[in-house]
Amino acid sequence: MLSEGESWGWTSPALLGLLVASLVCLAVWTVYELRIGQPLVDLRKLRNRVVLTADAIGLVAGIGMYLLLSLVTRLAQAPTGAGHGFGVSVVVAGLILLPFSAGTLLASRVIPLAADRLSWRLTLPLSCGVILGSMLLFALSRSGLWELFLVMAVAGPGVGCVFAMVPGLIVNSVTARDVGSAMGLNQVLRYFGFSTRNALSATVLESHTMAGQVLPDLSGYGAAAMLGCVICAIAAAVLPGRRRSEPGVPATAEGAPAALQPQRQNPESPIPAQADQVCG
């Protein structure tokens, strides 16, 4: 719908009808999943505030993160004749993502080491704030190719922290038999964010493309970046709630299932004992 809104018209019957049909299908699927005994996706787990918060942050931060990746690679490969592109090859555009990959890898390894000293209720919003900072940096400074490398270097640690902590929060908040279902839902939401960013970035850039032109104005990248800032700010504002023990599930004073409770000094640590398997 996002990708067709500009060409169909945002108030066109076709677009509105597709929106209504999508909402109806979502409602029917939700009711069905809640009624059957063994659902493919156990939506009841979203009653757990920690799981709900982790999924919400993963979804929103995922949209913002993938939106930034799309904008950076598009701008890097835009022809110099457009007045704002750098005209680099696909190989160079891929190299711009290397600082991002290095930052995410470093963050996923540092978070388990720092887990005993950090509160996940503070670290998770701060990590989203780092992603917000990288998006803001892109919105304000994108006149040189080196600035794109810098943007990716800033975004990497923030993204790595978020996606290292979110699985740990989910694993520590559900029973062992429900880990697969809970993590599956989180992955679906993450891929939903991935697909949404393509349409979202294309829609914003298309809206800033003059009639008869092929490439968008530079202002389109700024508008898309500011939209990403709003999305990341929402993710940073979604503060995790305290864990709740579920009926029939042995829980510690922290509310996490006893079978999954890691042995650590800080009960606020976001990383479970099996962090290597979760973050890898």
mmCIF file of C-alpha atoms in Angstrom:
data_model
loop_
_atom_site.group_PDB
_atom_site.id
_atom_site.type_symbol
_atom_site.label_atom_id
_atom_site.label_comp_id
_atom_site.label_asym_id
_atom_site.label_seq_id
_atom_site.Cartn_x
_atom_site.Cartn_y
_atom_site.Cartn_z
ATOM 1 C CA MET A 1 0.000 0.000 0.000
ATOM 2 C CA LEU A 2 2.831 2.393 0.839
ATOM 3 C CA SER A 3 4.495 1.786 -2.496
ATOM 4 C CA GLU A 4 1.299 2.454 -4.477
ATOM 5 C CA GLY A 5 -0.064 5.357 -2.456
ATOM 6 C CA GLU A 6 1.668 8.053 -4.470
ATOM 7 C CA SER A 7 0.517 6.715 -7.842
ATOM 8 C CA TRP A 8 -2.979 5.541 -6.841
ATOM 9 C CA GLY A 9 -3.726 8.487 -4.590
ATOM 10 C CA TRP A 10 -3.841 8.272 -0.800
ATOM 11 C CA THR A 11 -7.633 8.570 -0.752
ATOM 12 C CA SER A 12 -8.325 6.403 -3.799
ATOM 13 C CA PRO A 13 -11.005 3.663 -3.414
ATOM 14 C CA ALA A 14 -8.481 0.991 -4.414
ATOM 15 C CA LEU A 15 -6.028 1.957 -1.687
ATOM 16 C CA LEU A 16 -8.683 2.390 0.995
ATOM 17 C CA GLY A 17 -10.306 -0.901 0.016
ATOM 18 C CA LEU A 18 -6.957 -2.682 0.252
ATOM 19 C CA LEU A 19 -6.390 -1.141 3.674
ATOM 20 C CA VAL A 20 -9.792 -2.280 4.945
ATOM 21 C CA ALA A 21 -9.275 -5.779 3.531
ATOM 22 C CA SER A 22 -5.886 -6.024 5.204
ATOM 23 C CA LEU A 23 -7.301 -4.981 8.580
ATOM 24 C CA VAL A 24 -10.140 -7.496 8.265
ATOM 25 C CA CYS A 25 -7.703 -10.305 7.453
ATOM 26 C CA LEU A 26 -5.539 -9.313 10.409
ATOM 27 C CA ALA A 27 -8.531 -9.318 12.753
ATOM 28 C CA VAL A 28 -9.732 -12.739 11.528
ATOM 29 C CA TRP A 29 -6.252 -14.214 11.855
ATOM 30 C CA THR A 30 -5.858 -12.759 15.369
ATOM 31 C CA VAL A 31 -9.167 -14.240 16.555
ATOM 32 C CA TYR A 32 -8.278 -17.612 15.033
ATOM 33 C CA GLU A 33 -4.844 -17.712 16.666
ATOM 34 C CA LEU A 34 -6.312 -16.824 20.055
ATOM 35 C CA ARG A 35 -8.996 -19.537 19.912
ATOM 36 C CA ILE A 36 -7.098 -22.633 18.772
ATOM 37 C CA GLY A 37 -5.271 -24.766 21.302
ATOM 38 C CA GLN A 38 -1.925 -24.928 19.514
ATOM 39 C CA PRO A 39 -1.530 -21.690 17.540
ATOM 40 C CA LEU A 40 1.264 -21.184 15.052
ATOM 41 C CA VAL A 41 1.952 -17.824 16.748
ATOM 42 C CA ASP A 42 0.909 -17.661 20.394
ATOM 43 C CA LEU A 43 -0.387 -14.107 20.643
ATOM 44 C CA ARG A 44 -1.277 -14.695 24.285
ATOM 45 C CA LYS A 45 2.392 -14.206 25.128
ATOM 46 C CA LEU A 46 1.979 -10.549 24.246
ATOM 47 C CA ARG A 47 0.153 -10.210 27.558
ATOM 48 C CA ASN A 48 3.617 -10.384 29.075
ATOM 49 C CA ARG A 49 4.693 -6.741 29.175
ATOM 50 C CA VAL A 50 8.363 -7.534 28.641
ATOM 51 C CA VAL A 51 7.642 -9.634 25.545
ATOM 52 C CA LEU A 52 5.261 -6.986 24.203
ATOM 53 C CA THR A 53 7.811 -4.229 24.805
ATOM 54 C CA ALA A 54 10.649 -6.215 23.235
ATOM 55 C CA ASP A 55 8.555 -6.958 20.144
ATOM 56 C CA ALA A 56 7.416 -3.342 19.855
ATOM 57 C CA ILE A 57 10.960 -2.005 20.138
ATOM 58 C CA GLY A 58 12.239 -4.614 17.700
ATOM 59 C CA LEU A 59 9.557 -3.657 15.168
ATOM 60 C CA VAL A 60 9.925 0.118 15.443
ATOM 61 C CA ALA A 61 13.718 0.112 15.690
ATOM 62 C CA GLY A 62 13.841 -2.326 12.787
ATOM 63 C CA ILE A 63 11.863 0.024 10.550
ATOM 64 C CA GLY A 64 14.133 2.931 11.473
ATOM 65 C CA MET A 65 17.328 0.909 11.038
ATOM 66 C CA TYR A 66 16.441 -0.547 7.639
ATOM 67 C CA LEU A 67 15.159 2.844 6.488
ATOM 68 C CA LEU A 68 18.604 4.309 7.183
ATOM 69 C CA LEU A 69 20.360 1.485 5.326
ATOM 70 C CA SER A 70 18.139 2.022 2.308
ATOM 71 C CA LEU A 71 18.670 5.782 2.248
ATOM 72 C CA VAL A 72 22.456 5.574 2.594
ATOM 73 C CA THR A 73 22.906 3.050 -0.214
ATOM 74 C CA ARG A 74 20.480 4.911 -2.495
ATOM 75 C CA LEU A 75 22.270 8.219 -1.966
ATOM 76 C CA ALA A 76 25.716 6.686 -2.430
ATOM 77 C CA GLN A 77 24.761 5.151 -5.787
ATOM 78 C CA ALA A 78 22.770 8.127 -7.092
ATOM 79 C CA PRO A 79 24.544 9.633 -10.123
ATOM 80 C CA THR A 80 26.578 12.776 -9.554
ATOM 81 C CA GLY A 81 24.569 14.490 -12.285
ATOM 82 C CA ALA A 82 21.640 14.640 -9.874
ATOM 83 C CA GLY A 83 23.553 17.240 -7.898
ATOM 84 C CA HIS A 84 23.641 15.270 -4.660
ATOM 85 C CA GLY A 85 24.629 11.675 -5.415
ATOM 86 C CA PHE A 86 28.103 10.161 -5.318
ATOM 87 C CA GLY A 87 27.772 7.762 -8.253
ATOM 88 C CA VAL A 88 29.652 4.931 -6.567
ATOM 89 C CA SER A 89 29.456 1.301 -7.633
ATOM 90 C CA VAL A 90 27.575 -1.436 -5.838
ATOM 91 C CA VAL A 91 30.876 -2.633 -4.365
ATOM 92 C CA VAL A 92 31.652 0.763 -2.815
ATOM 93 C CA ALA A 93 28.075 1.062 -1.538
ATOM 94 C CA GLY A 94 28.569 -2.294 0.152
ATOM 95 C CA LEU A 95 31.818 -1.101 1.705
ATOM 96 C CA ILE A 96 29.933 1.792 3.301
ATOM 97 C CA LEU A 97 28.049 -0.823 5.316
ATOM 98 C CA LEU A 98 31.240 -2.343 6.723
ATOM 99 C CA PRO A 99 31.452 0.079 9.699
ATOM 100 C CA PHE A 100 27.824 -0.767 10.430
ATOM 101 C CA SER A 101 28.513 -4.503 10.425
ATOM 102 C CA ALA A 102 31.624 -4.071 12.563
ATOM 103 C CA GLY A 103 29.679 -1.950 15.061
ATOM 104 C CA THR A 104 26.850 -4.451 15.400
ATOM 105 C CA LEU A 105 29.300 -7.313 15.880
ATOM 106 C CA LEU A 106 31.255 -5.388 18.497
ATOM 107 C CA ALA A 107 28.102 -4.389 20.371
ATOM 108 C CA SER A 108 26.767 -7.952 20.444
ATOM 109 C CA ARG A 109 30.026 -9.063 22.066
ATOM 110 C CA VAL A 110 30.329 -6.147 24.502
ATOM 111 C CA ILE A 111 26.747 -6.264 25.815
ATOM 112 C CA PRO A 112 27.112 -9.682 27.514
ATOM 113 C CA LEU A 113 30.306 -8.472 29.219
ATOM 114 C CA ALA A 114 28.659 -5.265 30.411
ATOM 115 C CA ALA A 115 25.376 -6.931 31.388
ATOM 116 C CA ASP A 116 26.314 -7.183 35.065
ATOM 117 C CA ARG A 117 26.803 -3.423 35.302
ATOM 118 C CA LEU A 118 24.015 -2.088 33.126
ATOM 119 C CA SER A 119 20.258 -1.896 33.625
ATOM 120 C CA TRP A 120 18.422 -3.110 30.540
ATOM 121 C CA ARG A 121 15.612 -0.651 31.291
ATOM 122 C CA LEU A 122 18.138 2.104 30.716
ATOM 123 C CA THR A 123 20.382 0.513 28.092
ATOM 124 C CA LEU A 124 17.646 -0.441 25.636
ATOM 125 C CA PRO A 125 16.187 3.077 25.227
ATOM 126 C CA LEU A 126 19.712 4.532 25.096
ATOM 127 C CA SER A 127 20.602 2.125 22.286
ATOM 128 C CA CYS A 128 17.546 3.306 20.357
ATOM 129 C CA GLY A 129 18.794 6.818 21.067
ATOM 130 C CA VAL A 130 22.099 5.974 19.382
ATOM 131 C CA ILE A 131 20.192 4.877 16.266
ATOM 132 C CA LEU A 132 18.266 8.137 16.475
ATOM 133 C CA GLY A 133 21.583 10.017 16.623
ATOM 134 C CA SER A 134 22.849 8.306 13.480
ATOM 135 C CA MET A 135 19.613 9.135 11.669
ATOM 136 C CA LEU A 136 19.856 12.760 12.763
ATOM 137 C CA LEU A 137 23.470 12.867 11.621
ATOM 138 C CA PHE A 138 22.409 11.648 8.192
ATOM 139 C CA ALA A 139 19.635 14.244 8.055
ATOM 140 C CA LEU A 140 22.071 17.084 8.765
ATOM 141 C CA SER A 141 25.348 15.931 7.173
ATOM 142 C CA ARG A 142 25.462 14.002 3.928
ATOM 143 C CA SER A 143 27.522 16.212 1.623
ATOM 144 C CA GLY A 144 30.578 13.940 1.621
ATOM 145 C CA LEU A 145 31.016 10.224 1.120
ATOM 146 C CA TRP A 146 33.028 9.984 4.343
ATOM 147 C CA GLU A 147 29.954 11.221 6.222
ATOM 148 C CA LEU A 148 28.021 8.167 5.072
ATOM 149 C CA PHE A 149 30.749 5.962 6.525
ATOM 150 C CA LEU A 150 30.475 7.927 9.778
ATOM 151 C CA VAL A 151 26.689 7.553 9.885
ATOM 152 C CA MET A 152 27.013 3.791 9.505
ATOM 153 C CA ALA A 153 29.724 3.629 12.164
ATOM 154 C CA VAL A 154 27.429 5.405 14.642
ATOM 155 C CA ALA A 155 24.366 3.308 13.780
ATOM 156 C CA GLY A 156 26.139 -0.048 14.118
ATOM 157 C CA PRO A 157 26.637 -0.127 17.918
ATOM 158 C CA GLY A 158 23.090 1.087 18.572
ATOM 159 C CA VAL A 159 21.532 -1.527 16.321
ATOM 160 C CA GLY A 160 23.801 -4.241 17.701
ATOM 161 C CA CYS A 161 22.807 -3.443 21.283
ATOM 162 C CA VAL A 162 19.086 -3.405 20.515
ATOM 163 C CA PHE A 163 19.052 -6.683 18.652
ATOM 164 C CA ALA A 164 21.340 -8.346 21.179
ATOM 165 C CA MET A 165 19.119 -7.406 24.125
ATOM 166 C CA VAL A 166 15.677 -7.993 22.630
ATOM 167 C CA PRO A 167 16.074 -11.793 22.216
ATOM 168 C CA GLY A 168 17.514 -12.040 25.714
ATOM 169 C CA LEU A 169 14.523 -10.249 27.205
ATOM 170 C CA ILE A 170 12.119 -12.584 25.416
ATOM 171 C CA VAL A 171 13.998 -15.758 26.366
ATOM 172 C CA ASN A 172 14.100 -14.744 30.038
ATOM 173 C CA SER A 173 10.395 -13.888 30.111
ATOM 174 C CA VAL A 174 8.736 -17.050 28.763
ATOM 175 C CA THR A 175 8.864 -20.724 29.617
ATOM 176 C CA ALA A 176 11.304 -23.005 27.824
ATOM 177 C CA ARG A 177 8.554 -24.575 25.708
ATOM 178 C CA ASP A 178 7.397 -21.144 24.503
ATOM 179 C CA VAL A 179 10.793 -19.763 23.462
ATOM 180 C CA GLY A 180 10.437 -20.906 19.842
ATOM 181 C CA SER A 181 7.004 -19.352 19.392
ATOM 182 C CA ALA A 182 7.970 -16.072 21.083
ATOM 183 C CA MET A 183 11.189 -15.744 19.102
ATOM 184 C CA GLY A 184 9.355 -16.661 15.893
ATOM 185 C CA LEU A 185 6.931 -13.783 16.370
ATOM 186 C CA ASN A 186 9.843 -11.426 17.002
ATOM 187 C CA GLN A 187 11.501 -12.548 13.774
ATOM 188 C CA VAL A 188 8.266 -12.016 11.824
ATOM 189 C CA LEU A 189 7.996 -8.472 13.179
ATOM 190 C CA ARG A 190 11.626 -7.811 12.314
ATOM 191 C CA TYR A 191 11.095 -8.945 8.723
ATOM 192 C CA PHE A 192 7.938 -6.845 8.608
ATOM 193 C CA GLY A 193 10.101 -3.858 9.505
ATOM 194 C CA PHE A 194 12.539 -4.837 6.774
ATOM 195 C CA SER A 195 9.834 -4.946 4.102
ATOM 196 C CA THR A 196 8.176 -1.772 5.344
ATOM 197 C CA ARG A 197 11.342 0.294 5.062
ATOM 198 C CA ASN A 198 11.617 -0.424 1.322
ATOM 199 C CA ALA A 199 8.164 0.893 0.593
ATOM 200 C CA LEU A 200 8.484 3.709 3.116
ATOM 201 C CA SER A 201 11.764 5.078 1.757
ATOM 202 C CA ALA A 202 10.574 4.730 -1.850
ATOM 203 C CA THR A 203 7.313 6.534 -1.059
ATOM 204 C CA VAL A 204 9.016 9.495 0.636
ATOM 205 C CA LEU A 205 11.612 9.842 -2.118
ATOM 206 C CA GLU A 206 8.946 9.554 -4.804
ATOM 207 C CA SER A 207 6.946 12.337 -3.182
ATOM 208 C CA HIS A 208 10.031 14.572 -3.538
ATOM 209 C CA THR A 209 10.574 13.745 -7.198
ATOM 210 C CA MET A 210 9.498 16.510 -9.551
ATOM 211 C CA ALA A 211 7.228 15.714 -12.485
ATOM 212 C CA GLY A 212 9.266 14.547 -15.437
ATOM 213 C CA GLN A 213 12.286 13.803 -13.266
ATOM 214 C CA VAL A 214 13.737 10.375 -12.558
ATOM 215 C CA LEU A 215 15.676 11.103 -9.377
ATOM 216 C CA PRO A 216 14.350 12.709 -6.174
ATOM 217 C CA ASP A 217 15.538 16.027 -4.796
ATOM 218 C CA LEU A 218 18.057 16.082 -1.985
ATOM 219 C CA SER A 219 15.264 17.295 0.289
ATOM 220 C CA GLY A 220 13.648 13.877 -0.079
ATOM 221 C CA TYR A 221 16.515 12.233 1.762
ATOM 222 C CA GLY A 222 16.232 14.812 4.524
ATOM 223 C CA ALA A 223 12.491 14.248 4.847
ATOM 224 C CA ALA A 224 12.930 10.475 4.969
ATOM 225 C CA ALA A 225 15.698 10.857 7.558
ATOM 226 C CA MET A 226 13.509 13.053 9.755
ATOM 227 C CA LEU A 227 10.756 10.445 9.501
ATOM 228 C CA GLY A 228 13.312 7.890 10.653
ATOM 229 C CA CYS A 229 14.177 10.158 13.581
ATOM 230 C CA VAL A 230 10.531 10.173 14.654
ATOM 231 C CA ILE A 231 10.351 6.380 14.387
ATOM 232 C CA CYS A 232 13.538 5.911 16.433
ATOM 233 C CA ALA A 233 12.333 8.420 19.023
ATOM 234 C CA ILE A 234 9.175 6.336 19.459
ATOM 235 C CA ALA A 235 11.309 3.226 19.965
ATOM 236 C CA ALA A 236 13.467 5.034 22.538
ATOM 237 C CA ALA A 237 10.349 6.113 24.422
ATOM 238 C CA VAL A 238 8.971 2.559 24.736
ATOM 239 C CA LEU A 239 10.331 1.803 28.181
ATOM 240 C CA PRO A 240 10.346 -1.899 29.156
ATOM 241 C CA GLY A 241 7.926 -2.877 31.878
ATOM 242 C CA ARG A 242 8.692 -5.179 34.759
ATOM 243 C CA ARG A 243 8.441 -8.909 34.207
ATOM 244 C CA ARG A 244 5.341 -10.801 35.252
ATOM 245 C CA SER A 245 5.336 -14.423 36.179
ATOM 246 C CA GLU A 246 2.777 -16.496 34.353
ATOM 247 C CA PRO A 247 0.307 -18.848 36.056
ATOM 248 C CA GLY A 248 1.870 -22.197 36.715
ATOM 249 C CA VAL A 249 5.386 -21.009 35.863
ATOM 250 C CA PRO A 250 7.968 -21.017 38.685
ATOM 251 C CA ALA A 251 9.411 -17.521 38.836
ATOM 252 C CA THR A 252 12.051 -15.731 40.847
ATOM 253 C CA ALA A 253 11.530 -12.414 42.548
ATOM 254 C CA GLU A 254 12.386 -10.772 39.255
ATOM 255 C CA GLY A 255 9.507 -12.474 37.489
ATOM 256 C CA ALA A 256 11.611 -14.482 35.038
ATOM 257 C CA PRO A 257 11.048 -18.256 34.795
ATOM 258 C CA ALA A 258 13.328 -19.989 37.250
ATOM 259 C CA ALA A 259 14.487 -22.510 34.653
ATOM 260 C CA LEU A 260 15.790 -19.692 32.489
ATOM 261 C CA GLN A 261 17.086 -17.397 35.236
ATOM 262 C CA PRO A 262 20.799 -16.775 34.517
ATOM 263 C CA GLN A 263 23.380 -16.734 37.246
ATOM 264 C CA ARG A 264 24.593 -13.156 37.350
ATOM 265 C CA GLN A 265 25.192 -10.365 39.840
ATOM 266 C CA ASN A 266 22.890 -7.776 38.304
ATOM 267 C CA PRO A 267 19.214 -8.826 38.051
ATOM 268 C CA GLU A 268 18.675 -6.060 35.497
ATOM 269 C CA SER A 269 21.033 -7.673 32.985
ATOM 270 C CA PRO A 270 19.397 -7.966 29.548
ATOM 271 C CA ILE A 271 21.429 -10.969 28.395
ATOM 272 C CA PRO A 272 20.530 -14.532 29.411
ATOM 273 C CA ALA A 273 23.095 -17.173 30.249
ATOM 274 C CA GLN A 274 22.778 -18.581 26.718
ATOM 275 C CA ALA A 275 23.519 -15.150 25.157
ATOM 276 C CA ASP A 276 26.012 -16.530 22.657
ATOM 277 C CA GLN A 277 23.348 -18.705 21.066
ATOM 278 C CA VAL A 278 20.741 -15.917 21.132
ATOM 279 C CA CYS A 279 22.956 -13.082 19.855
ATOM 280 C CA GLY A 280 24.817 -15.164 17.306
#
